[in-house]
PDB file of C-alpha atoms and ligand atoms in Angstrom:
ATOM      1  CA  MET V   1      -1.508 -26.844 -22.300  1.00  0.00           C
ATOM      2  CA  ILE V   2      -2.189 -23.574 -20.687  1.00  0.00           C
ATOM      3  CA  LEU V   3      -5.590 -23.770 -18.943  1.00  0.00           C
ATOM      4  CA  VAL V   4      -7.226 -20.701 -17.536  1.00  0.00           C
ATOM      5  CA  PHE V   5     -10.371 -21.615 -15.350  1.00  0.00           C
ATOM      6  CA  LEU V   6     -12.907 -18.865 -15.210  1.00  0.00           C
ATOM      7  CA  GLY V   7     -16.725 -18.884 -13.492  1.00  0.00           C
ATOM      8  CA  PRO V   8     -18.708 -17.743 -10.604  1.00  0.00           C
ATOM      9  CA  PRO V   9     -17.589 -18.540  -7.395  1.00  0.00           C
ATOM     10  CA  GLY V  10     -18.937 -21.653  -6.006  1.00  0.00           C
ATOM     11  CA  ALA V  11     -18.987 -22.897  -9.555  1.00  0.00           C
ATOM     12  CA  GLY V  12     -16.458 -25.870  -8.596  1.00  0.00           C
ATOM     13  CA  LYS V  13     -13.350 -24.131 -10.478  1.00  0.00           C
ATOM     14  CA  GLY V  14     -11.244 -25.282  -7.850  1.00  0.00           C
ATOM     15  CA  THR V  15     -12.421 -28.970  -7.376  1.00  0.00           C
ATOM     16  CA  GLN V  16     -11.902 -29.665 -11.032  1.00  0.00           C
ATOM     17  CA  ALA V  17      -8.394 -27.886 -11.899  1.00  0.00           C
ATOM     18  CA  LYS V  18      -7.042 -30.587  -8.941  1.00  0.00           C
ATOM     19  CA  LYS V  19      -8.987 -33.521 -10.195  1.00  0.00           C
ATOM     20  CA  LEU V  20      -6.936 -32.192 -13.097  1.00  0.00           C
ATOM     21  CA  ALA V  21      -3.792 -31.515 -11.807  1.00  0.00           C
ATOM     22  CA  GLU V  22      -3.178 -35.009 -10.316  1.00  0.00           C
ATOM     23  CA  ASP V  23      -4.528 -36.938 -13.023  1.00  0.00           C
ATOM     24  CA  LYS V  24      -2.146 -36.092 -15.987  1.00  0.00           C
ATOM     25  CA  GLY V  25       0.569 -34.215 -13.428  1.00  0.00           C
ATOM     26  CA  PHE V  26      -0.916 -30.355 -14.171  1.00  0.00           C
ATOM     27  CA  VAL V  27       0.902 -27.848 -12.067  1.00  0.00           C
ATOM     28  CA  HIS V  28      -2.400 -26.325 -10.678  1.00  0.00           C
ATOM     29  CA  ILE V  29      -1.970 -22.442  -8.677  1.00  0.00           C
ATOM     30  CA  SER V  30      -5.055 -21.167  -7.560  1.00  0.00           C
ATOM     31  CA  THR V  31      -4.562 -17.817  -6.895  1.00  0.00           C
ATOM     32  CA  GLY V  32      -6.852 -17.180  -3.456  1.00  0.00           C
ATOM     33  CA  ASP V  33      -5.182 -21.006  -1.913  1.00  0.00           C
ATOM     34  CA  ILE V  34      -2.801 -18.681  -2.478  1.00  0.00           C
ATOM     35  CA  LEU V  35      -3.487 -15.548  -0.356  1.00  0.00           C
ATOM     36  CA  ARG V  36      -5.411 -17.448   1.968  1.00  0.00           C
ATOM     37  CA  ASP V  37      -2.264 -19.146   3.144  1.00  0.00           C
ATOM     38  CA  ALA V  38      -0.123 -15.486   2.927  1.00  0.00           C
ATOM     39  CA  VAL V  39      -3.171 -14.071   5.563  1.00  0.00           C
ATOM     40  CA  ARG V  40      -2.711 -17.323   7.868  1.00  0.00           C
ATOM     41  CA  LYS V  41       1.294 -16.803   7.796  1.00  0.00           C
ATOM     42  CA  GLY V  42       0.764 -13.169   7.943  1.00  0.00           C
ATOM     43  CA  THR V  43       3.152 -12.486   5.656  1.00  0.00           C
ATOM     44  CA  PRO V  44       3.405  -8.388   3.656  1.00  0.00           C
ATOM     45  CA  LEU V  45       0.798  -9.947   0.352  1.00  0.00           C
ATOM     46  CA  GLY V  46      -1.338 -11.590   3.208  1.00  0.00           C
ATOM     47  CA  LYS V  47      -0.983  -7.964   5.428  1.00  0.00           C
ATOM     48  CA  LYS V  48      -2.531  -6.306   2.477  1.00  0.00           C
ATOM     49  CA  ALA V  49      -4.282  -9.134   1.259  1.00  0.00           C
ATOM     50  CA  LYS V  50      -6.770  -9.413   4.412  1.00  0.00           C
ATOM     51  CA  GLU V  51      -9.338  -6.984   4.562  1.00  0.00           C
ATOM     52  CA  TYR V  52     -10.142  -7.245   0.458  1.00  0.00           C
ATOM     53  CA  MET V  53     -10.361 -10.963   1.189  1.00  0.00           C
ATOM     54  CA  GLU V  54     -12.844 -10.107   4.424  1.00  0.00           C
ATOM     55  CA  ARG V  55     -14.933  -8.030   2.105  1.00  0.00           C
ATOM     56  CA  GLY V  56     -14.942 -10.479  -1.401  1.00  0.00           C
ATOM     57  CA  GLU V  57     -13.910  -7.491  -2.826  1.00  0.00           C
ATOM     58  CA  LEU V  58     -10.243  -8.194  -5.118  1.00  0.00           C
ATOM     59  CA  VAL V  59      -6.538  -8.148  -4.170  1.00  0.00           C
ATOM     60  CA  PRO V  60      -5.463  -5.110  -6.784  1.00  0.00           C
ATOM     61  CA  ASP V  61      -4.512  -6.092  -9.093  1.00  0.00           C
ATOM     62  CA  ASP V  62      -0.612  -5.058  -9.201  1.00  0.00           C
ATOM     63  CA  LEU V  63      -0.146  -7.704  -5.800  1.00  0.00           C
ATOM     64  CA  MET V  64      -2.690 -10.221  -8.249  1.00  0.00           C
ATOM     65  CA  VAL V  65       0.519  -9.616 -11.276  1.00  0.00           C
ATOM     66  CA  ALA V  66       3.538  -9.800  -9.080  1.00  0.00           C
ATOM     67  CA  LEU V  67       2.108 -12.428  -8.122  1.00  0.00           C
ATOM     68  CA  ILE V  68       1.578 -14.419 -10.940  1.00  0.00           C
ATOM     69  CA  GLU V  69       4.869 -13.972 -11.485  1.00  0.00           C
ATOM     70  CA  GLU V  70       6.563 -15.083  -9.299  1.00  0.00           C
ATOM     71  CA  VAL V  71       5.114 -18.508  -9.058  1.00  0.00           C
ATOM     72  CA  PHE V  72       4.324 -19.540 -12.697  1.00  0.00           C
ATOM     73  CA  PRO V  73       6.622 -22.542 -13.426  1.00  0.00           C
ATOM     74  CA  GLU V  74       8.448 -23.684 -16.566  1.00  0.00           C
ATOM     75  CA  GLY V  75       7.960 -25.246 -19.323  1.00  0.00           C
ATOM     76  CA  ARG V  76       4.769 -28.186 -17.891  1.00  0.00           C
ATOM     77  CA  GLY V  77       0.985 -27.824 -17.989  1.00  0.00           C
ATOM     78  CA  VAL V  78      -0.146 -25.257 -15.801  1.00  0.00           C
ATOM     79  CA  VAL V  79      -4.254 -25.139 -14.748  1.00  0.00           C
ATOM     80  CA  ILE V  80      -4.751 -21.484 -13.301  1.00  0.00           C
ATOM     81  CA  ASP V  81      -7.540 -21.118 -11.360  1.00  0.00           C
ATOM     82  CA  GLY V  82      -8.569 -17.389  -9.891  1.00  0.00           C
ATOM     83  CA  PHE V  83      -6.298 -15.705 -11.845  1.00  0.00           C
ATOM     84  CA  PRO V  84      -7.072 -13.259 -14.338  1.00  0.00           C
ATOM     85  CA  ARG V  85     -10.274 -12.006 -12.560  1.00  0.00           C
ATOM     86  CA  THR V  86      -9.529  -8.556 -14.548  1.00  0.00           C
ATOM     87  CA  VAL V  87      -9.279  -7.789 -17.624  1.00  0.00           C
ATOM     88  CA  PRO V  88      -6.118  -5.974 -17.327  1.00  0.00           C
ATOM     89  CA  GLN V  89      -5.125  -9.539 -15.308  1.00  0.00           C
ATOM     90  CA  ALA V  90      -5.577 -11.369 -18.375  1.00  0.00           C
ATOM     91  CA  GLU V  91      -3.691  -8.804 -20.367  1.00  0.00           C
ATOM     92  CA  ALA V  92      -0.542  -8.845 -17.895  1.00  0.00           C
ATOM     93  CA  LEU V  93      -0.856 -13.060 -18.413  1.00  0.00           C
ATOM     94  CA  ASP V  94      -1.265 -12.632 -21.657  1.00  0.00           C
ATOM     95  CA  ARG V  95       2.215 -10.134 -22.347  1.00  0.00           C
ATOM     96  CA  MET V  96       4.006 -12.243 -19.694  1.00  0.00           C
ATOM     97  CA  LEU V  97       2.881 -15.798 -21.354  1.00  0.00           C
ATOM     98  CA  SER V  98       4.721 -14.286 -24.954  1.00  0.00           C
ATOM     99  CA  LYS V  99       7.707 -13.300 -23.437  1.00  0.00           C
ATOM    100  CA  ARG V 100       8.510 -16.706 -22.927  1.00  0.00           C
ATOM    101  CA  GLY V 101       6.551 -17.931 -26.467  1.00  0.00           C
ATOM    102  CA  ILE V 102       4.498 -19.542 -24.707  1.00  0.00           C
ATOM    103  CA  ARG V 103      -0.588 -19.074 -24.823  1.00  0.00           C
ATOM    104  CA  VAL V 104      -2.856 -19.355 -23.187  1.00  0.00           C
ATOM    105  CA  ASP V 105      -4.423 -22.782 -24.943  1.00  0.00           C
ATOM    106  CA  ARG V 106      -8.370 -23.293 -23.832  1.00  0.00           C
ATOM    107  CA  ALA V 107     -10.494 -20.656 -21.200  1.00  0.00           C
ATOM    108  CA  VAL V 108     -12.994 -22.524 -19.438  1.00  0.00           C
ATOM    109  CA  LEU V 109     -15.618 -20.947 -17.999  1.00  0.00           C
ATOM    110  CA  PHE V 110     -17.895 -22.324 -15.652  1.00  0.00           C
ATOM    111  CA  ASP V 111     -21.806 -21.473 -15.574  1.00  0.00           C
ATOM    112  CA  ILE V 112     -23.820 -22.226 -12.662  1.00  0.00           C
ATOM    113  CA  SER V 113     -26.518 -19.987 -11.711  1.00  0.00           C
ATOM    114  CA  ASP V 114     -26.761 -17.880  -8.207  1.00  0.00           C
ATOM    115  CA  GLU V 115     -29.174 -19.870  -6.123  1.00  0.00           C
ATOM    116  CA  GLU V 116     -26.543 -23.135  -6.439  1.00  0.00           C
ATOM    117  CA  VAL V 117     -23.555 -20.505  -6.480  1.00  0.00           C
ATOM    118  CA  ILE V 118     -25.143 -19.874  -2.889  1.00  0.00           C
ATOM    119  CA  THR V 119     -26.403 -23.825  -1.489  1.00  0.00           C
ATOM    120  CA  ARG V 120     -21.968 -24.423  -2.215  1.00  0.00           C
ATOM    121  CA  LEU V 121     -20.697 -22.556  -0.387  1.00  0.00           C
ATOM    122  CA  THR V 122     -22.320 -21.879   2.334  1.00  0.00           C
ATOM    123  CA  GLY V 123     -22.138 -26.372   2.421  1.00  0.00           C
ATOM    124  CA  ARG V 124     -18.100 -26.384   1.621  1.00  0.00           C
ATOM    125  CA  ARG V 125     -15.706 -26.848   4.332  1.00  0.00           C
ATOM    126  CA  SER V 126     -11.707 -26.564   3.678  1.00  0.00           C
ATOM    127  CA  CYS V 127      -9.412 -28.753   5.236  1.00  0.00           C
ATOM    128  CA  PRO V 128      -6.649 -25.846   6.271  1.00  0.00           C
ATOM    129  CA  ASN V 129      -3.463 -28.649   6.417  1.00  0.00           C
ATOM    130  CA  CYS V 130      -3.359 -30.111   2.846  1.00  0.00           C
ATOM    131  CA  GLY V 131      -6.395 -27.689   1.224  1.00  0.00           C
ATOM    132  CA  ALA V 132      -9.042 -30.202   0.635  1.00  0.00           C
ATOM    133  CA  VAL V 133     -12.243 -29.300  -0.711  1.00  0.00           C
ATOM    134  CA  TYR V 134     -15.504 -30.852   0.916  1.00  0.00           C
ATOM    135  CA  HIS V 135     -19.767 -30.549   1.254  1.00  0.00           C
ATOM    136  CA  MET V 136     -21.854 -31.420   3.845  1.00  0.00           C
ATOM    137  CA  LYS V 137     -24.339 -33.045   1.601  1.00  0.00           C
ATOM    138  CA  PHE V 138     -22.523 -32.912  -2.262  1.00  0.00           C
ATOM    139  CA  ASN V 139     -19.480 -35.203  -1.905  1.00  0.00           C
ATOM    140  CA  PRO V 140     -19.395 -34.965   2.326  1.00  0.00           C
ATOM    141  CA  PRO V 141     -16.546 -36.284   4.273  1.00  0.00           C
ATOM    142  CA  ARG V 142     -15.791 -40.024   6.034  1.00  0.00           C
ATOM    143  CA  ARG V 143     -16.279 -38.231   9.114  1.00  0.00           C
ATOM    144  CA  ASP V 144     -17.677 -36.415  10.113  1.00  0.00           C
ATOM    145  CA  GLU V 145     -16.484 -31.952   9.788  1.00  0.00           C
ATOM    146  CA  VAL V 146     -13.097 -34.114   9.502  1.00  0.00           C
ATOM    147  CA  CYS V 147     -10.577 -34.598   6.649  1.00  0.00           C
ATOM    148  CA  ASN V 148     -10.045 -37.387   4.421  1.00  0.00           C
ATOM    149  CA  ARG V 149      -6.511 -37.342   3.990  1.00  0.00           C
ATOM    150  CA  CYS V 150      -4.716 -35.776   7.310  1.00  0.00           C
ATOM    151  CA  GLY V 151      -7.450 -35.588   9.399  1.00  0.00           C
ATOM    152  CA  THR V 152      -6.738 -32.250  10.479  1.00  0.00           C
ATOM    153  CA  LYS V 153     -10.687 -30.825  11.755  1.00  0.00           C
ATOM    154  CA  LEU V 154     -12.704 -29.051   8.111  1.00  0.00           C
ATOM    155  CA  LEU V 155     -13.085 -25.533   9.219  1.00  0.00           C
ATOM    156  CA  GLN V 156     -15.694 -22.937   7.148  1.00  0.00           C
ATOM    157  CA  ARG V 157     -13.591 -20.461   4.722  1.00  0.00           C
ATOM    158  CA  GLU V 158     -14.985 -16.842   6.256  1.00  0.00           C
ATOM    159  CA  ASP V 159     -15.933 -15.302   3.091  1.00  0.00           C
ATOM    160  CA  ASP V 160     -18.518 -18.179   2.938  1.00  0.00           C
ATOM    161  CA  ARG V 161     -20.630 -16.103   4.624  1.00  0.00           C
ATOM    162  CA  GLU V 162     -23.782 -15.569   2.759  1.00  0.00           C
ATOM    163  CA  GLU V 163     -23.050 -11.925   2.792  1.00  0.00           C
ATOM    164  CA  VAL V 164     -19.838 -11.767   1.184  1.00  0.00           C
ATOM    165  CA  VAL V 165     -21.262 -14.637  -0.927  1.00  0.00           C
ATOM    166  CA  ARG V 166     -23.977 -11.868  -2.410  1.00  0.00           C
ATOM    167  CA  ARG V 167     -20.874  -9.555  -2.498  1.00  0.00           C
ATOM    168  CA  ARG V 168     -17.972 -12.025  -4.453  1.00  0.00           C
ATOM    169  CA  LEU V 169     -21.446 -12.124  -6.697  1.00  0.00           C
ATOM    170  CA  LYS V 170     -21.126  -8.457  -7.445  1.00  0.00           C
ATOM    171  CA  VAL V 171     -17.970  -8.461  -7.852  1.00  0.00           C
ATOM    172  CA  TYR V 172     -17.938 -11.136  -9.969  1.00  0.00           C
ATOM    173  CA  ARG V 173     -20.115  -9.587 -12.583  1.00  0.00           C
ATOM    174  CA  GLU V 174     -18.776  -6.660 -13.163  1.00  0.00           C
ATOM    175  CA  GLN V 175     -14.987  -7.577 -12.782  1.00  0.00           C
ATOM    176  CA  THR V 176     -13.919 -10.973 -14.074  1.00  0.00           C
ATOM    177  CA  ALA V 177     -17.032 -11.286 -16.573  1.00  0.00           C
ATOM    178  CA  PRO V 178     -15.806  -9.349 -19.087  1.00  0.00           C
ATOM    179  CA  LEU V 179     -13.218 -12.427 -19.247  1.00  0.00           C
ATOM    180  CA  VAL V 180     -15.774 -14.110 -20.869  1.00  0.00           C
ATOM    181  CA  ASP V 181     -16.062 -11.960 -23.901  1.00  0.00           C
ATOM    182  CA  TYR V 182     -12.339 -12.001 -23.945  1.00  0.00           C
ATOM    183  CA  TYR V 183     -11.088 -14.860 -24.366  1.00  0.00           C
ATOM    184  CA  ARG V 184     -13.886 -15.379 -27.073  1.00  0.00           C
ATOM    185  CA  SER V 185     -12.586 -12.880 -28.907  1.00  0.00           C
ATOM    186  CA  LYS V 186      -9.748 -14.941 -29.662  1.00  0.00           C
ATOM    187  CA  GLY V 187     -11.440 -17.614 -29.886  1.00  0.00           C
ATOM    188  CA  ILE V 188     -10.463 -19.510 -26.671  1.00  0.00           C
ATOM    189  CA  LEU V 189     -13.862 -19.935 -25.074  1.00  0.00           C
ATOM    190  CA  ILE V 190     -15.275 -22.856 -23.948  1.00  0.00           C
ATOM    191  CA  THR V 191     -17.892 -23.431 -21.837  1.00  0.00           C
ATOM    192  CA  LEU V 192     -19.177 -25.931 -18.835  1.00  0.00           C
ATOM    193  CA  ASP V 193     -23.194 -26.562 -17.667  1.00  0.00           C
ATOM    194  CA  ALA V 194     -21.133 -26.410 -14.085  1.00  0.00           C
ATOM    195  CA  SER V 195     -24.145 -27.176 -12.282  1.00  0.00           C
ATOM    196  CA  ARG V 196     -24.245 -31.181 -12.372  1.00  0.00           C
ATOM    197  CA  PRO V 197     -22.234 -33.719 -10.412  1.00  0.00           C
ATOM    198  CA  ILE V 198     -19.011 -33.322  -9.831  1.00  0.00           C
ATOM    199  CA  GLU V 199     -18.103 -36.279 -11.883  1.00  0.00           C
ATOM    200  CA  GLU V 200     -20.052 -35.621 -15.286  1.00  0.00           C
ATOM    201  CA  VAL V 201     -18.485 -32.179 -15.678  1.00  0.00           C
ATOM    202  CA  TYR V 202     -15.347 -33.487 -15.388  1.00  0.00           C
ATOM    203  CA  GLN V 203     -15.804 -36.545 -17.645  1.00  0.00           C
ATOM    204  CA  ASP V 204     -16.273 -33.397 -19.905  1.00  0.00           C
ATOM    205  CA  LEU V 205     -13.865 -31.386 -18.914  1.00  0.00           C
ATOM    206  CA  LYS V 206     -10.966 -34.036 -19.811  1.00  0.00           C
ATOM    207  CA  ARG V 207     -12.550 -34.197 -22.971  1.00  0.00           C
ATOM    208  CA  LEU V 208     -12.184 -31.537 -24.087  1.00  0.00           C
ATOM    209  CA  VAL V 209      -8.307 -31.364 -22.484  1.00  0.00           C
ATOM    210  CA  ASP V 210      -7.065 -34.772 -24.656  1.00  0.00           C
ATOM    211  CA  GLU V 211      -9.535 -33.347 -27.405  1.00  0.00           C
ATOM    212  CA  LYS V 212      -6.755 -29.952 -27.278  1.00  0.00           C
ATOM    213  CA  GLY V 213      -4.011 -32.614 -26.613  1.00  0.00           C
ATOM    214  CA  ASN V 214      -4.186 -34.569 -29.718  1.00  0.00           C
TER     215      ASN V 214
HETATM  216  P1  AP5 R   1     -11.466 -18.064  -4.715  1.00  0.00           P
HETATM  217  O1  AP5 R   1     -10.508 -18.513  -4.043  1.00  0.00           O
HETATM  218  O2  AP5 R   1      -9.977 -17.335  -5.864  1.00  0.00           O
HETATM  219  O3  AP5 R   1     -12.444 -18.156  -4.946  1.00  0.00           O
HETATM  220  P2  AP5 R   1     -13.500 -18.215  -5.218  1.00  0.00           P
HETATM  221  O4  AP5 R   1     -13.498 -17.864  -7.465  1.00  0.00           O
HETATM  222  O5  AP5 R   1     -14.106 -17.196  -5.462  1.00  0.00           O
HETATM  223  O6  AP5 R   1     -13.566 -19.549  -5.800  1.00  0.00           O
HETATM  224  P3  AP5 R   1     -14.297 -20.480  -4.411  1.00  0.00           P
HETATM  225  O7  AP5 R   1     -12.860 -21.094  -3.693  1.00  0.00           O
HETATM  226  O8  AP5 R   1     -14.884 -20.088  -3.545  1.00  0.00           O
HETATM  227  O9  AP5 R   1     -14.239 -21.455  -4.960  1.00  0.00           O
HETATM  228  P4  AP5 R   1     -14.687 -22.876  -6.374  1.00  0.00           P
HETATM  229  O10 AP5 R   1     -15.266 -22.400  -8.316  1.00  0.00           O
HETATM  230  O11 AP5 R   1     -12.441 -23.099  -6.490  1.00  0.00           O
HETATM  231  O12 AP5 R   1     -15.574 -23.804  -6.346  1.00  0.00           O
HETATM  232  P5  AP5 R   1     -14.806 -25.098  -5.197  1.00  0.00           P
HETATM  233  O13 AP5 R   1     -14.078 -26.433  -5.916  1.00  0.00           O
HETATM  234  O14 AP5 R   1     -14.583 -24.568  -3.892  1.00  0.00           O
HETATM  235  O15 AP5 R   1     -10.396 -16.442  -3.911  1.00  0.00           O
HETATM  236  C1  AP5 R   1     -11.269 -15.785  -3.160  1.00  0.00           C
HETATM  237  C2  AP5 R   1     -10.921 -14.461  -2.972  1.00  0.00           C
HETATM  238  O16 AP5 R   1      -9.468 -14.526  -3.321  1.00  0.00           O
HETATM  239  C3  AP5 R   1     -11.169 -13.227  -3.151  1.00  0.00           C
HETATM  240  O17 AP5 R   1     -12.358 -12.546  -3.243  1.00  0.00           O
HETATM  241  C4  AP5 R   1     -10.272 -11.991  -3.937  1.00  0.00           C
HETATM  242  O18 AP5 R   1     -10.416 -11.151  -2.415  1.00  0.00           O
HETATM  243  C5  AP5 R   1      -9.075 -13.174  -3.814  1.00  0.00           C
HETATM  244  N1  AP5 R   1      -8.843 -13.406  -5.140  1.00  0.00           N
HETATM  245  C6  AP5 R   1      -8.063 -15.009  -5.463  1.00  0.00           C
HETATM  246  N2  AP5 R   1      -6.770 -14.647  -6.458  1.00  0.00           N
HETATM  247  C7  AP5 R   1      -7.183 -13.182  -7.384  1.00  0.00           C
HETATM  248  C8  AP5 R   1      -7.181 -12.343  -8.522  1.00  0.00           C
HETATM  249  N3  AP5 R   1      -6.455 -12.890  -8.963  1.00  0.00           N
HETATM  250  N4  AP5 R   1      -7.650 -11.240  -8.256  1.00  0.00           N
HETATM  251  C9  AP5 R   1      -7.630 -10.310  -6.676  1.00  0.00           C
HETATM  252  N5  AP5 R   1      -8.171 -10.897  -6.193  1.00  0.00           N
HETATM  253  C10 AP5 R   1      -8.203 -12.058  -5.389  1.00  0.00           C
HETATM  254  O19 AP5 R   1     -16.345 -25.392  -5.153  1.00  0.00           O
HETATM  255  C11 AP5 R   1     -17.489 -24.546  -4.114  1.00  0.00           C
HETATM  256  C12 AP5 R   1     -18.289 -25.767  -2.925  1.00  0.00           C
HETATM  257  O20 AP5 R   1     -18.367 -27.079  -4.269  1.00  0.00           O
HETATM  258  C13 AP5 R   1     -17.487 -27.264  -2.174  1.00  0.00           C
HETATM  259  O21 AP5 R   1     -18.189 -27.446  -1.208  1.00  0.00           O
HETATM  260  C14 AP5 R   1     -17.276 -28.142  -3.387  1.00  0.00           C
HETATM  261  O22 AP5 R   1     -17.439 -29.608  -2.995  1.00  0.00           O
HETATM  262  C15 AP5 R   1     -18.447 -28.180  -4.139  1.00  0.00           C
HETATM  263  N6  AP5 R   1     -18.937 -28.485  -5.362  1.00  0.00           N
HETATM  264  C16 AP5 R   1     -17.623 -28.308  -5.957  1.00  0.00           C
HETATM  265  N7  AP5 R   1     -17.843 -29.121  -7.269  1.00  0.00           N
HETATM  266  C17 AP5 R   1     -19.733 -29.049  -7.321  1.00  0.00           C
HETATM  267  C18 AP5 R   1     -20.594 -30.289  -8.006  1.00  0.00           C
HETATM  268  N8  AP5 R   1     -20.218 -30.533  -9.811  1.00  0.00           N
HETATM  269  N9  AP5 R   1     -21.782 -30.236  -7.820  1.00  0.00           N
HETATM  270  C19 AP5 R   1     -21.736 -29.851  -6.515  1.00  0.00           C
HETATM  271  N10 AP5 R   1     -21.079 -29.809  -5.601  1.00  0.00           N
HETATM  272  C20 AP5 R   1     -20.346 -29.426  -5.926  1.00  0.00           C
END
């Protein structure tokens, strides 16, 4: 099964994708995590992506399409979080999958208000070592600002400052929201109310995936 997660920054796509991948044995592809790792390591991709990410803008389509072609696995369930983000990226994904004789089975839209996004992102903390994600109020670590899994000090993402979040929301509305119609017209769009607690959203998501699998 191939799932695409859509929705504004901070809607909970990464949180839900990680849970689903662990539960179902799916491969989780997060283009944001891959890019942040590339920036940290100073790879050629990271050097090209850094300034776009800091400004809250999208990295150019040609770089992103090359990246997804490189990392997409053969023969496994996959949940893609953060790609596609533009109509040309969605078309490139469809072409790539059709060459392999497969297609996107479901596009899941995480629906949430701008106000909730700001609250979530200003309280988010991430582990720079293992990638675990927390929220200081809604999903706090057991020890203050320290990762439960590996004990590393948690960090706040540079692009989670409020002015950058507002820019990311604008970019989402202008460049990514058109994908809602793109997938709706294919009859594979599912909308989740992402403003509910993590477990509630997850139970809905799991039910949808299980229904599709039967
Ligand atoms: P990316 O990392 O993909 O950022 P994003 O889409 O903006 O999404 P986020 O990671 O901010 O949010 P999320 O929805 O995953 O929420 P999370 O689960 O963490 O991309 C970053 C940048 O990379 C982009 O701006 C762009 O520059 C570049 N990029 C990436 N892909 C690209 C592409 N395809 N093309 C071009 N450029 C690309 O949750 C947020 C917080 O809320 C956490 O603290 C969490 O604990 C908490 N939370 C989650 N769910 C709930 C809940 N139900 N209730 C309460 N709190 C919750």
